[in-house]
Amino acid sequence: MSTGERSEARRQAVAMGPGVCHALGLMMLVVTEWVRADLKDATAFASHAYLKDMIEFAASLADTDWYKPAVDLYDTVSFGEPRAALWAAVFMALVVRLNAYGPEEPQRLLSWVAAAYCLLATLALLPYLAVPGAGALVLLALSGGLVNVATR
C-alpha cells in the first residue's frame, strides 16, 4: 500500500469512526459557550425563557438511572474543569484530523480519547439542548460539516 493509499484509508477510518462524537462535542461546545456568554451580562435570569426549558429537561433526566452517573463521571474525568476539558477535547480532535501525516497510532488513540470525552460531555450536558431546540439538528449538521472539512 502506497503512502497516498494509506493516508486515504486512514482518513476514511477516522472520518467514519469517532467523527460523530467529535461533531457532538463541537456542537455542545458552541451551545454551552453561547449560553455562558448570554448569561454573563444577564441582570435577571428569569428573562431567559430557555432556562425554564433547561431546568425542566434536567429534572426529567434526573429521574433516569443513567444521567447522574454520567454527570458524576464527566465531573471526575474533567478534573473540575469541564469547560476547559471540552475545549481541549474538541481542539485535540480537530488537530488530529488536520494532521494527515502524523504518527498513525498516537493520533488514532488521541482521536478516540477525544471522541469518548465528547460523547460523555454530550450526555452530561444534554439539558443545554433545550436552548437551540430543533436548531440543534442544524447546529449538529454544521459541526459535522466542520469536522468533515477538517479531516484530510
Short mmCIF file of C-alpha atoms in Angstrom, two decimals:
data_model
loop_
_atom_site.label_atom_id
_atom_site.label_comp_id
_atom_site.label_asym_id
_atom_site.label_seq_id
_atom_site.Cartn_x
_atom_site.Cartn_y
_atom_site.Cartn_z
CA MET A 1 0.00 0.00 0.00
CA SER A 2 1.45 3.34 -1.02
CA THR A 3 1.68 6.32 1.29
CA GLY A 4 -1.21 8.05 -0.51
CA GLU A 5 -3.43 4.97 -0.27
CA ARG A 6 -2.55 4.54 3.40
CA SER A 7 -3.33 8.19 4.08
CA GLU A 8 -6.69 7.89 2.30
CA ALA A 9 -7.57 4.69 4.19
CA ARG A 10 -6.65 6.39 7.47
CA ARG A 11 -8.71 9.45 6.60
CA GLN A 12 -11.76 7.30 5.88
CA ALA A 13 -11.32 5.29 9.09
CA VAL A 14 -11.00 8.46 11.18
CA ALA A 15 -13.98 10.06 9.42
CA MET A 16 -16.24 7.07 9.97
CA GLY A 17 -15.10 6.18 13.50
CA PRO A 18 -15.09 8.93 16.10
CA GLY A 19 -16.25 11.72 13.77
CA VAL A 20 -19.83 11.73 15.03
CA CYS A 21 -18.64 12.09 18.62
CA HIS A 22 -16.30 14.91 17.61
CA ALA A 23 -19.21 16.70 15.90
CA LEU A 24 -21.37 16.22 19.01
CA GLY A 25 -18.60 17.66 21.18
CA LEU A 26 -18.20 20.67 18.91
CA MET A 27 -21.96 21.24 18.93
CA MET A 28 -22.11 21.10 22.74
CA LEU A 29 -19.12 23.43 22.99
CA VAL A 30 -20.86 26.00 20.79
CA VAL A 31 -24.14 25.75 22.74
CA THR A 32 -22.54 25.92 26.18
CA GLU A 33 -20.33 28.85 25.21
CA TRP A 34 -23.32 30.68 23.77
CA VAL A 35 -25.32 30.15 26.99
CA ARG A 36 -22.32 31.23 29.07
CA ALA A 37 -21.90 34.42 27.04
CA ASP A 38 -25.64 35.10 27.09
CA LEU A 39 -25.89 34.74 30.86
CA LYS A 40 -22.67 36.60 31.60
CA ASP A 41 -24.27 40.03 31.37
CA ALA A 42 -27.77 38.98 32.39
CA THR A 43 -29.39 41.07 35.07
CA ALA A 44 -32.39 38.79 35.54
CA PHE A 45 -32.13 35.10 34.78
CA ALA A 46 -35.92 34.90 34.58
CA SER A 47 -35.80 36.91 31.36
CA HIS A 48 -34.18 33.98 29.58
CA ALA A 49 -37.02 31.69 28.52
CA TYR A 50 -34.72 28.79 27.67
CA LEU A 51 -33.61 28.47 31.31
CA LYS A 52 -37.01 27.09 32.29
CA ASP A 53 -36.76 24.52 29.50
CA MET A 54 -33.24 23.58 30.59
CA ILE A 55 -34.33 23.12 34.21
CA GLU A 56 -37.34 21.00 33.21
CA PHE A 57 -35.19 18.86 30.89
CA ALA A 58 -32.56 18.39 33.62
CA ALA A 59 -35.29 17.41 36.10
CA SER A 60 -36.68 14.81 33.70
CA LEU A 61 -33.19 13.40 33.11
CA ALA A 62 -32.56 13.25 36.86
CA ASP A 63 -35.35 10.67 37.09
CA THR A 64 -33.40 8.26 34.88
CA ASP A 65 -30.87 5.72 36.14
CA TRP A 66 -28.05 6.71 33.79
CA TYR A 67 -27.92 10.50 33.90
CA LYS A 68 -26.49 11.09 37.39
CA PRO A 69 -23.64 8.57 36.92
CA ALA A 70 -22.84 10.16 33.54
CA VAL A 71 -22.67 13.63 35.10
CA ASP A 72 -20.55 12.34 38.00
CA LEU A 73 -18.16 10.61 35.61
CA TYR A 74 -17.99 13.77 33.48
CA ASP A 75 -17.09 15.85 36.55
CA THR A 76 -14.48 13.30 37.64
CA VAL A 77 -12.67 12.94 34.30
CA SER A 78 -12.65 16.69 33.68
CA PHE A 79 -10.73 17.29 36.95
CA GLY A 80 -13.14 20.02 38.00
CA GLU A 81 -12.64 21.99 34.76
CA PRO A 82 -15.32 20.69 32.39
CA ARG A 83 -15.29 23.78 30.18
CA ALA A 84 -11.51 23.65 29.66
CA ALA A 85 -11.59 19.88 29.16
CA LEU A 86 -14.28 20.14 26.47
CA TRP A 87 -12.31 22.87 24.70
CA ALA A 88 -9.21 20.65 24.87
CA ALA A 89 -11.03 17.57 23.57
CA VAL A 90 -12.56 19.43 20.61
CA PHE A 91 -9.27 21.15 19.83
CA MET A 92 -7.39 17.84 20.05
CA ALA A 93 -9.91 16.19 17.72
CA LEU A 94 -9.57 18.95 15.13
CA VAL A 95 -5.75 18.96 15.31
CA VAL A 96 -5.61 15.19 14.84
CA ARG A 97 -8.00 15.45 11.90
CA LEU A 98 -5.97 18.22 10.27
CA ASN A 99 -2.66 16.34 10.62
CA ALA A 100 -2.86 13.68 7.90
CA TYR A 101 0.84 12.88 8.06
CA GLY A 102 1.28 12.47 11.79
CA PRO A 103 2.10 9.17 13.50
CA GLU A 104 -0.87 6.90 12.95
CA GLU A 105 -1.19 5.04 16.26
CA PRO A 106 -0.84 8.02 18.62
CA GLN A 107 -3.26 10.03 16.51
CA ARG A 108 -5.81 7.23 16.48
CA LEU A 109 -5.54 7.00 20.27
CA LEU A 110 -5.92 10.78 20.70
CA SER A 111 -8.88 10.77 18.33
CA TRP A 112 -10.69 8.04 20.27
CA VAL A 113 -9.92 9.64 23.65
CA ALA A 114 -11.30 12.95 22.39
CA ALA A 115 -14.34 11.15 20.96
CA ALA A 116 -15.06 9.38 24.26
CA TYR A 117 -14.82 12.64 26.19
CA CYS A 118 -17.01 14.47 23.65
CA LEU A 119 -19.65 11.75 23.91
CA LEU A 120 -19.56 11.85 27.71
CA ALA A 121 -19.80 15.65 27.66
CA THR A 122 -22.77 15.46 25.31
CA LEU A 123 -24.59 13.09 27.66
CA ALA A 124 -23.80 15.18 30.74
CA LEU A 125 -24.76 18.46 29.05
CA LEU A 126 -27.99 17.26 27.43
CA PRO A 127 -30.11 19.92 29.20
CA TYR A 128 -28.28 22.54 27.12
CA LEU A 129 -30.01 21.15 24.04
CA ALA A 130 -33.17 22.90 25.24
CA VAL A 131 -31.52 26.15 24.16
CA PRO A 132 -31.41 25.62 20.39
CA GLY A 133 -34.38 23.23 20.38
CA ALA A 134 -34.91 21.96 16.84
CA GLY A 135 -31.98 24.14 15.77
CA ALA A 136 -29.73 21.54 17.39
CA LEU A 137 -30.06 19.47 14.22
CA VAL A 138 -28.82 22.38 12.12
CA LEU A 139 -26.01 23.01 14.58
CA LEU A 140 -25.08 19.31 14.53
CA ALA A 141 -25.02 19.35 10.72
CA LEU A 142 -22.76 22.41 10.72
CA SER A 143 -20.49 20.82 13.34
CA GLY A 144 -20.36 17.58 11.35
CA GLY A 145 -19.51 19.57 8.23
CA LEU A 146 -16.66 21.34 10.00
CA VAL A 147 -15.30 18.06 11.36
CA ASN A 148 -15.53 16.54 7.87
CA VAL A 149 -13.74 19.51 6.28
CA ALA A 150 -11.01 19.28 8.92
CA THR A 151 -10.43 15.61 8.02
CA ARG A 152 -7.65 15.40 5.47
#
